Amino acid sequence: GGNRASMSVGELPHNSYKEHTLHYAKAESVDPATGLASKSKSFWVVEGGVAVMNKNPHHVRFLVDTGTNQVLLVPRRVYHTLITSLIPPEMFTQLCGIADGSVVVCDCAIMHKKLPPLRIFLGSTPFE
């Protein structure tokens, strides 16, 4: 019940989702050593995008890893830009900090602040 997100592999029972709410993204064939196109699928890699402030998403390729508890990992070179897009610098200074060099930790009070949504696009379908 409610607004839950889930991921399923294989056949999906028709009573497990609402009609017209299921979206597919085609998996690419990727060589795990290079990240380049390959003839076989080893990881699930899908085209998509990420947007916070901009209407149009920044094109990215997502590696879907069902064996990790991390929600979203981003390359180090774009990490700071993503965080400052999600949490304005003055709010970050007041309510957040960085632990262990890269883990963002915020006071629970940030949940009551108006923050821009992170929009993830799988294929051309946005999720907010």
PDB file of N, CA, C and O in Angstrom, residues 2 66 83 116 124:
ATOM      1  N   GLY A   2       0.220   2.384  -0.186  1.00  0.00           N
ATOM      2  CA  GLY A   2       0.928   3.659  -0.159  1.00  0.00           C
ATOM      3  C   GLY A   2       1.765   3.895  -1.398  1.00  0.00           C
ATOM      4  O   GLY A   2       1.630   3.211  -2.394  1.00  0.00           O
ATOM      5  N   THR A  66      21.883  -4.688  -7.454  1.00  0.00           N
ATOM      6  CA  THR A  66      20.927  -5.218  -6.474  1.00  0.00           C
ATOM      7  C   THR A  66      21.628  -5.808  -5.254  1.00  0.00           C
ATOM      8  O   THR A  66      20.973  -6.234  -4.322  1.00  0.00           O
ATOM      9  N   ILE A  83      25.304  17.803  -4.222  1.00  0.00           N
ATOM     10  CA  ILE A  83      24.916  18.138  -2.844  1.00  0.00           C
ATOM     11  C   ILE A  83      24.496  19.598  -2.738  1.00  0.00           C
ATOM     12  O   ILE A  83      23.479  19.926  -2.121  1.00  0.00           O
ATOM     13  N   PRO A 116      14.670  21.493  -3.012  1.00  0.00           N
ATOM     14  CA  PRO A 116      14.307  21.096  -4.369  1.00  0.00           C
ATOM     15  C   PRO A 116      14.327  19.569  -4.493  1.00  0.00           C
ATOM     16  O   PRO A 116      15.142  18.903  -3.856  1.00  0.00           O
ATOM     17  N   SER A 124      13.308   7.733 -20.357  1.00  0.00           N
ATOM     18  CA  SER A 124      12.780   9.113 -20.399  1.00  0.00           C
ATOM     19  C   SER A 124      11.723   9.357 -19.324  1.00  0.00           C
ATOM     20  O   SER A 124      11.110  10.407 -19.295  1.00  0.00           O
TER      21      SER A 124
END
